[in-house]
mmCIF file of C-alpha atoms in Angstrom:
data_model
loop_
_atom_site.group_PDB
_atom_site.id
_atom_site.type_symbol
_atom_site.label_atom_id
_atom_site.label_comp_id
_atom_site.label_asym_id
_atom_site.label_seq_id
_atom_site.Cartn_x
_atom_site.Cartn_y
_atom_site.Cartn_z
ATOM 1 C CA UNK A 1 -18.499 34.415 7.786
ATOM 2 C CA UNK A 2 -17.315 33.652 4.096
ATOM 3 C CA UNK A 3 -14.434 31.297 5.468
ATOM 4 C CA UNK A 4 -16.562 29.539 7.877
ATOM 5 C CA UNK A 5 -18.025 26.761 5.024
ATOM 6 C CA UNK A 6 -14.419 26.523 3.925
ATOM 7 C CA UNK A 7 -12.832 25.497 7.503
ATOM 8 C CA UNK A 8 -16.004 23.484 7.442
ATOM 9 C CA UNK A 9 -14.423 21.498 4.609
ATOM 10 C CA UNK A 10 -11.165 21.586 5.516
ATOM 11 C CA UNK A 11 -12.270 20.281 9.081
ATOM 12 C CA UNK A 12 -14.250 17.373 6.998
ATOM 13 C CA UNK A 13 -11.317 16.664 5.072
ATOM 14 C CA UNK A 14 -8.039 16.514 8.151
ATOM 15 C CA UNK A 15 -10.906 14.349 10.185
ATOM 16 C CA UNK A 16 -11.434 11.902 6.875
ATOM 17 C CA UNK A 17 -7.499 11.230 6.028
ATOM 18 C CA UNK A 18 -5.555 9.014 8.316
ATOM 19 C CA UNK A 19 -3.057 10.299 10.996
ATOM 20 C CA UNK A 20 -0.334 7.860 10.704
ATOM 21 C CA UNK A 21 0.946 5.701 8.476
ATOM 22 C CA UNK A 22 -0.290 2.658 10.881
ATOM 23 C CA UNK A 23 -3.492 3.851 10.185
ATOM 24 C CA UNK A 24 -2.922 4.164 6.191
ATOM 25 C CA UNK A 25 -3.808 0.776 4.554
ATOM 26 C CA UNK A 26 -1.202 -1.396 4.060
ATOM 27 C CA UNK A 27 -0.185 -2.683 0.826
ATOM 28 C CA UNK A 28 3.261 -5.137 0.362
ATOM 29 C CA UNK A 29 5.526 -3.150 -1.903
ATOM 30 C CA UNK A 30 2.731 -0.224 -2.404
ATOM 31 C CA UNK A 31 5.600 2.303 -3.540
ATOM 32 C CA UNK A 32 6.234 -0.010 -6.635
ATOM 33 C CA UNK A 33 3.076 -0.145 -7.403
ATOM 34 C CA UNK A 34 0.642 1.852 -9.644
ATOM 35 C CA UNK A 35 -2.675 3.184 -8.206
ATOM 36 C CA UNK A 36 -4.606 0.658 -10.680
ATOM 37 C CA UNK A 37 -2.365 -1.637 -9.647
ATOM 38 C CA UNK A 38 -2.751 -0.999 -6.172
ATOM 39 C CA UNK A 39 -6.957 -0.883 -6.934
ATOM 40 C CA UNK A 40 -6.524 -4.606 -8.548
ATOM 41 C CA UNK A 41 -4.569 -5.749 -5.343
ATOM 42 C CA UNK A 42 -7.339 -4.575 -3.114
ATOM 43 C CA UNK A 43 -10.288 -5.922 -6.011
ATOM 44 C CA UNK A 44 -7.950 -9.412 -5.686
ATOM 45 C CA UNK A 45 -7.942 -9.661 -2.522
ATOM 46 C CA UNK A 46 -11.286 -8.861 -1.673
ATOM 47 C CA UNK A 47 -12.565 -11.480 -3.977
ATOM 48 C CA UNK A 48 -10.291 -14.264 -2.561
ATOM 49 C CA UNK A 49 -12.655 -16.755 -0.425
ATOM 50 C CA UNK A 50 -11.492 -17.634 2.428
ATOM 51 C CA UNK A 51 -8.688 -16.762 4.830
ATOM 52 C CA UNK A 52 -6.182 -19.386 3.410
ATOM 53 C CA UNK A 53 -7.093 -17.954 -0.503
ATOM 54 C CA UNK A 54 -6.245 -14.408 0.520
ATOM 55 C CA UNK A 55 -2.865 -15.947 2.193
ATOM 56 C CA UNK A 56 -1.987 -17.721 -1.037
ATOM 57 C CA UNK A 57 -2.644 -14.144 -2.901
ATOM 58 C CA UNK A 58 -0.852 -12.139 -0.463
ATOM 59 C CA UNK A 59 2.373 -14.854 -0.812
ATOM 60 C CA UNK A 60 1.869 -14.904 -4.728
ATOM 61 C CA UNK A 61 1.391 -10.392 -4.411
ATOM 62 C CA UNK A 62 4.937 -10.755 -2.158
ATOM 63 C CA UNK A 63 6.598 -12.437 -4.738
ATOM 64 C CA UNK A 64 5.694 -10.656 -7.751
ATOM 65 C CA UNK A 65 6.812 -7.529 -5.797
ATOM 66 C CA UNK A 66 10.147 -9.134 -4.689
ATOM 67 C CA UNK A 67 11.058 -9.492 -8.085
ATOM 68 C CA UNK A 68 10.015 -5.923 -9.683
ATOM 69 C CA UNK A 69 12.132 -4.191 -6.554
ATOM 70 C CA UNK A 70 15.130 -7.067 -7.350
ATOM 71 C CA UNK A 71 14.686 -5.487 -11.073
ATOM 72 C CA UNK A 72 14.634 -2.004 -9.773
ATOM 73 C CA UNK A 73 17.713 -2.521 -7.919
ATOM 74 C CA UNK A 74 16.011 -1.791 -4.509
ATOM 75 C CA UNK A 75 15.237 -4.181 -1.380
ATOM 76 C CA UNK A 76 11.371 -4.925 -0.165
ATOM 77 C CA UNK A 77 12.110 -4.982 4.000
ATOM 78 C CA UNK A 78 10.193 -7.300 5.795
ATOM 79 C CA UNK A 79 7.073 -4.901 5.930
ATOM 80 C CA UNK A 80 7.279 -4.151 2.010
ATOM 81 C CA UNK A 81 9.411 -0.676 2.148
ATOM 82 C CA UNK A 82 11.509 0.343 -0.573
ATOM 83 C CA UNK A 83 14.873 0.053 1.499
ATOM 84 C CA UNK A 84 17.745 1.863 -1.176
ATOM 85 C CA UNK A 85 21.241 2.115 -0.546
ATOM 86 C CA UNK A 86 24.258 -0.732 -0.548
ATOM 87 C CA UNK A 87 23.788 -4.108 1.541
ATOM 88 C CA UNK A 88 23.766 -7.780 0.435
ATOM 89 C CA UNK A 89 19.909 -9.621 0.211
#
């Protein structure tokens, strides 16, 4: 009976983290990002009134990314995945 508060937890836990990475939130360019970074983002966007004000920060986020990964000497994909390797932009 000594395990049974620990599966308990662990149960809690698996049910609590996401299954897929379609259920994971999505974040353009999240692997070039910092987690404060990433925290700002979500505060930014958040914050942003209206639909067309978070479209303009989401455009302005895309950008900003484009560049860092064009820096890095890696490619943002269409969904905002580090793509590495060879092949023209």
């Amino acid at each position: 009976m000594k395990g049974f508060p620990i599966i308990l937890l662990a149960a809690a836990l698996a049910s609590a983290v996401p299954a897929t990475a379609e259920e994971r939130e999505y974040i353009y360019g999240a692997e070039l990002m910092s987690a404060s970074e990433r925290e700002a983002y979500r505060r930014g966007l958040t914050s942003a009134s209206g639909e067309e004000a978070r479209g303009q920060y989401r455009q302005r986020h895309r950008e900003r990314l484009q560049k860092r990964a064009q820096q890095r000497g890696v490619q943002l994909d269409e969904k905002g995945i580090v793509r590495r390797g060879g092949g023209a932009q």
